[in-house]
CSV table of C-alpha atoms in Angstrom, one decimal:
chain,number,residue,atom,x,y,z
A,44,ARG,CA,0.0,9.9,-2.9
A,45,LYS,CA,1.9,7.1,-1.2
A,46,GLU,CA,5.6,7.0,-1.8
A,47,VAL,CA,5.5,3.3,-2.7
A,48,GLU,CA,2.3,1.8,-4.0
A,49,GLN,CA,1.5,-1.9,-4.4
A,50,ASP,CA,-1.7,-3.8,-5.1
A,51,PRO,CA,-2.4,-5.5,-1.7
A,52,GLY,CA,-4.0,-8.5,-3.3
A,53,PRO,CA,-4.6,-11.2,-2.1
A,54,PHE,CA,-3.3,-13.2,-5.1
A,55,ASN,CA,-4.5,-16.7,-4.9
A,56,VAL,CA,-2.8,-19.0,-7.4
A,57,PRO,CA,-2.3,-22.8,-7.9
A,58,GLU,CA,1.0,-24.5,-7.5
A,59,GLY,CA,3.1,-24.2,-10.6
A,60,ALA,CA,1.5,-20.9,-11.7
A,61,THR,CA,3.4,-17.8,-12.7
A,62,VAL,CA,2.5,-14.7,-10.8
A,63,ALA,CA,3.6,-11.1,-11.2
A,64,PHE,CA,3.6,-8.2,-8.7
A,65,ASN,CA,3.9,-4.6,-9.6
A,66,CYS,CA,5.0,-1.6,-7.6
A,67,THR,CA,5.3,2.1,-8.4
A,68,TYR,CA,7.3,4.8,-6.5
A,69,SER,CA,6.8,8.5,-6.5
A,70,ASN,CA,10.4,9.9,-6.0
A,71,SER,CA,12.1,9.9,-9.3
A,72,ALA,CA,15.4,10.4,-7.6
A,73,SER,CA,15.1,7.0,-5.7
A,74,GLN,CA,18.4,5.2,-5.8
A,75,SER,CA,18.0,1.6,-4.6
A,76,PHE,CA,15.1,-0.9,-4.9
A,77,PHE,CA,14.4,-4.2,-3.2
A,78,TRP,CA,11.8,-6.9,-2.8
A,79,TYR,CA,11.4,-8.2,0.8
A,80,ARG,CA,9.3,-11.2,1.8
A,81,GLN,CA,7.4,-11.3,5.1
A,82,ASP,CA,5.7,-14.4,6.4
A,83,CYS,CA,2.8,-14.1,8.8
A,84,ARG,CA,3.9,-12.5,12.1
A,85,LYS,CA,7.5,-12.7,11.2
A,86,GLU,CA,10.1,-10.2,10.3
A,87,PRO,CA,10.8,-9.0,6.7
A,88,LYS,CA,13.6,-10.7,4.9
A,89,LEU,CA,15.4,-9.5,1.8
A,90,LEU,CA,14.3,-11.5,-1.2
A,91,MET,CA,16.3,-9.7,-3.8
A,92,SER,CA,17.7,-6.3,-4.8
A,93,VAL,CA,16.5,-4.9,-8.1
A,94,TYR,CA,19.0,-3.6,-10.6
A,95,SER,CA,18.5,-1.4,-13.6
A,96,SER,CA,19.3,-4.2,-16.0
A,97,GLY,CA,16.9,-6.6,-14.4
A,98,ASN,CA,18.0,-9.6,-12.4
A,99,GLU,CA,17.0,-13.2,-11.8
A,100,ASP,CA,17.5,-15.5,-8.9
A,101,GLY,CA,16.2,-18.9,-9.6
A,102,ARG,CA,12.4,-18.7,-10.1
A,103,PHE,CA,12.4,-15.1,-9.2
A,104,THR,CA,12.9,-12.2,-11.7
A,105,ALA,CA,12.9,-8.5,-10.8
A,106,GLN,CA,12.6,-5.6,-13.2
A,107,LEU,CA,13.1,-1.9,-12.8
A,108,ASN,CA,11.7,0.8,-15.2
A,109,ARG,CA,13.1,4.1,-14.0
A,110,ALA,CA,11.3,6.1,-16.7
A,111,SER,CA,7.9,4.8,-15.5
A,112,GLN,CA,9.0,4.5,-11.9
A,113,TYR,CA,7.9,1.0,-11.8
A,114,ILE,CA,9.2,-2.2,-10.3
A,115,SER,CA,8.1,-5.7,-10.8
A,116,LEU,CA,8.6,-9.2,-9.4
A,117,LEU,CA,7.9,-12.3,-11.4
A,118,ILE,CA,7.6,-15.7,-9.6
A,119,ARG,CA,7.6,-18.8,-11.9
A,120,ASP,CA,6.5,-22.3,-11.0
A,121,SER,CA,5.0,-21.1,-7.7
A,122,LYS,CA,5.5,-23.4,-4.6
A,123,LEU,CA,3.4,-23.6,-1.5
A,124,SER,CA,6.3,-22.2,0.4
A,125,ASP,CA,6.1,-19.0,-1.7
A,126,SER,CA,2.9,-18.0,0.2
A,127,ALA,CA,3.8,-14.8,2.0
A,128,THR,CA,3.5,-11.0,1.7
A,129,TYR,CA,5.9,-9.4,-0.8
A,130,LEU,CA,7.0,-5.9,0.1
A,131,CYS,CA,8.3,-3.4,-2.4
A,132,VAL,CA,11.0,-1.2,-0.8
A,133,VAL,CA,12.8,1.9,-2.1
A,134,ALA,CA,15.8,3.8,-0.8
A,135,PRO,CA,15.8,7.5,-1.7
A,136,ALA,CA,18.8,9.2,-3.1
A,137,GLY,CA,21.0,10.9,-0.6
A,138,ASN,CA,20.0,8.7,2.2
A,139,ASN,CA,20.3,5.2,0.9
A,140,ARG,CA,19.9,3.5,4.2
A,141,LYS,CA,16.4,4.8,5.0
A,142,LEU,CA,14.0,2.3,3.5
A,143,ILE,CA,10.6,3.4,2.2
A,144,TRP,CA,8.1,0.5,2.2
A,145,GLY,CA,5.0,-0.4,0.2
A,146,LEU,CA,2.1,-1.9,2.0
A,147,GLY,CA,2.9,-5.4,0.6
A,148,THR,CA,1.1,-7.8,-1.8
A,149,SER,CA,-0.3,-10.9,-0.2
A,150,LEU,CA,0.3,-14.2,-2.1
A,151,ALA,CA,-1.4,-17.5,-1.4
A,152,VAL,CA,-0.3,-20.5,-3.4
A,153,ASN,CA,-2.8,-23.3,-3.2
A,154,PRO,CA,-2.3,-27.1,-3.7
B,289,GLU,CA,25.9,-16.4,13.9
B,290,ALA,CA,23.1,-14.9,16.0
B,291,GLY,CA,20.7,-12.6,14.2
B,292,VAL,CA,19.1,-9.4,15.4
B,293,THR,CA,17.3,-10.0,18.7
B,294,GLN,CA,14.6,-7.9,20.2
B,295,PHE,CA,13.1,-7.8,23.7
B,296,PRO,CA,10.3,-8.2,24.7
B,297,SER,CA,8.5,-10.0,22.0
B,298,HIS,CA,5.2,-8.6,23.2
B,299,SER,CA,4.2,-5.8,25.6
B,300,VAL,CA,0.8,-4.7,26.7
B,301,ILE,CA,0.6,-1.5,28.6
B,302,GLU,CA,-1.9,1.1,29.5
B,303,LYS,CA,-2.1,4.6,28.1
B,304,GLY,CA,0.3,6.9,30.0
B,305,GLN,CA,2.7,4.2,31.0
B,306,THR,CA,6.3,3.9,29.9
B,307,VAL,CA,7.8,1.1,27.8
B,308,THR,CA,11.3,0.4,26.8
B,309,LEU,CA,12.1,-1.8,23.8
B,310,ARG,CA,15.6,-3.3,23.4
B,311,CYS,CA,17.4,-4.4,20.2
B,312,ASP,CA,20.7,-6.3,20.0
B,313,PRO,CA,22.1,-6.0,16.4
B,314,ILE,CA,24.2,-8.6,14.7
B,315,SER,CA,27.7,-8.4,16.1
B,316,GLY,CA,29.9,-6.0,14.1
B,317,HIS,CA,27.1,-4.2,12.5
B,318,ASP,CA,27.6,-0.4,12.9
B,319,ASN,CA,24.2,0.5,11.4
B,320,LEU,CA,21.1,0.1,13.5
B,321,TYR,CA,17.6,1.0,12.5
B,322,TRP,CA,14.2,1.2,14.1
B,323,TYR,CA,11.0,0.8,12.1
B,324,ARG,CA,7.4,0.6,13.1
B,325,ARG,CA,4.4,-1.0,11.5
B,326,VAL,CA,1.0,0.2,12.6
B,327,MET,CA,-1.9,-2.2,11.8
B,328,GLY,CA,-3.1,-1.6,8.2
B,329,LYS,CA,-0.2,0.7,7.3
B,330,GLU,CA,3.2,0.4,5.7
B,331,ILE,CA,6.4,-0.2,7.7
B,332,LYS,CA,7.7,3.2,8.5
B,333,PHE,CA,11.3,4.2,9.2
B,334,LEU,CA,11.9,5.8,12.7
B,335,LEU,CA,15.6,6.3,13.0
B,336,HIS,CA,19.1,5.2,12.1
B,337,PHE,CA,22.2,4.9,14.3
B,338,VAL,CA,25.8,4.6,13.0
B,339,LYS,CA,27.6,3.2,16.0
B,340,GLU,CA,26.4,5.4,18.9
B,341,SER,CA,25.4,8.4,16.8
B,342,LYS,CA,22.0,9.2,15.4
B,343,GLN,CA,22.4,9.5,11.7
B,344,ASP,CA,18.8,10.2,10.8
B,345,GLU,CA,15.9,10.5,13.2
B,346,SER,CA,13.5,12.1,10.7
B,347,GLY,CA,11.0,9.3,11.2
B,348,MET,CA,10.5,9.7,15.0
B,349,PRO,CA,6.8,10.6,15.5
B,350,ASN,CA,7.3,13.0,18.4
B,351,ASN,CA,9.2,13.7,21.6
B,352,ARG,CA,7.5,10.9,23.5
B,353,PHE,CA,10.0,8.6,21.7
B,354,LEU,CA,13.6,8.4,22.8
B,355,ALA,CA,16.1,6.1,21.2
B,356,GLU,CA,19.6,5.5,22.5
B,357,ARG,CA,22.6,3.4,21.6
B,358,THR,CA,25.1,4.0,24.3
B,359,GLY,CA,28.5,2.3,23.5
B,360,GLY,CA,27.4,1.6,19.9
B,361,THR,CA,26.1,-1.9,20.7
B,362,TYR,CA,22.5,-2.6,21.7
B,363,SER,CA,19.8,0.1,21.4
B,364,THR,CA,16.8,1.0,23.4
B,365,LEU,CA,13.6,2.7,22.3
B,366,LYS,CA,11.6,4.3,25.0
B,367,VAL,CA,8.0,5.5,24.7
B,368,GLN,CA,6.9,7.8,27.5
B,369,PRO,CA,4.1,8.3,28.0
B,370,ALA,CA,2.5,5.8,25.6
B,371,GLU,CA,-0.6,6.7,23.7
B,372,LEU,CA,-3.1,4.4,22.0
B,373,GLU,CA,-1.7,5.3,18.5
B,374,ASP,CA,1.7,3.9,19.5
B,375,SER,CA,0.4,0.4,19.2
B,376,GLY,CA,2.1,-1.6,16.5
B,377,VAL,CA,5.1,-3.8,15.8
B,378,TYR,CA,8.5,-2.2,16.3
B,379,PHE,CA,11.2,-3.7,14.2
B,380,CYS,CA,14.9,-3.3,14.6
B,381,ALA,CA,17.4,-4.0,11.8
B,382,SER,CA,21.1,-3.8,11.4
B,383,SER,CA,23.5,-3.7,8.6
B,384,GLN,CA,27.2,-3.6,7.9
B,385,SER,CA,28.9,-0.3,7.2
B,386,THR,CA,30.1,0.2,3.7
B,387,GLU,CA,30.6,3.7,2.4
B,388,HIS,CA,29.1,3.6,-1.0
B,389,MET,CA,26.8,0.6,-1.0
B,390,VAL,CA,23.3,-0.1,0.4
B,391,ASN,CA,23.9,-3.2,2.4
B,392,GLU,CA,21.2,-5.6,3.3
B,393,GLN,CA,19.4,-4.8,6.4
B,394,PHE,CA,18.7,-7.8,8.7
B,395,PHE,CA,15.6,-7.5,10.7
B,396,GLY,CA,14.8,-8.7,14.2
B,397,PRO,CA,11.5,-10.5,15.0
B,398,GLY,CA,9.9,-7.3,16.3
B,399,THR,CA,8.2,-6.2,19.5
B,400,ARG,CA,4.4,-6.2,19.3
B,401,LEU,CA,3.3,-3.2,21.4
B,402,THR,CA,-0.3,-2.9,22.5
B,403,VAL,CA,-1.4,0.3,24.3
B,404,LEU,CA,-4.8,0.0,26.0
C-alpha cells in the first residue's frame, strides 16, 4: 500500500466549477500535511498547509480527518490558471522535514 | 531574493558514466533536501542536510549516489556509475531552520537526468 494515495484524475471541469480532491495516508502517526501545486515541467510549490481544524485561503479550503487518515482540498470558482497537478504531501512524526508525496491529481479547467 | 537554483537543467548521459548535479539553496537556509521523481512515480525523498551535516539519508537508493554539502552552502549529488533506472527529475529544496516547526520547503526547477 502506498504511503499517500490520491486519485490521479484527470479532472476536467468548466471555469467557475467547484472541484474537490481527496487523499489518504497510511501512517496514523503522521504529523504535518500539505497541498502542493505543480505546473507542467515546473517545480512543486506549496499551496497550503492543512491544519486539524481545517483552513481556508481564498477559494481554497483544506480539511484533515485524522480518524479516517484523510485529507481534502476544495477549489471553488475554478479559474483557468488553476489547471495543474495537485500533490498531497505528508510529513511523518519524528522526522517532520522528510516529505512523503502522493502521485498527484491532475486538474484541467476549461473555458 | 533568488530562489533555489539547480544546474544543469538537463543532462543526457550514457549508462556507466558519471554525472554531478548542483543545488544552490536560498541564502540563509540551513536545511537542504534532495528529492527525485521517476516517470510515473511519486516524488521520493533522498536526503536532508542541516548545514554541512547529513541529517537523514534514508532515501538514497544505493551507494552509487553521493551527496555533499561542504561548507554548508551549495550541495552536489553525484551518480557514479549511472544506470538506466536513475533517469528522472532531481529536485533540490531548502528551508529555514526552526526547531519545532515544519517550515515551507522551496523547490528548485529540477535537473532532468536521462541515462541512455
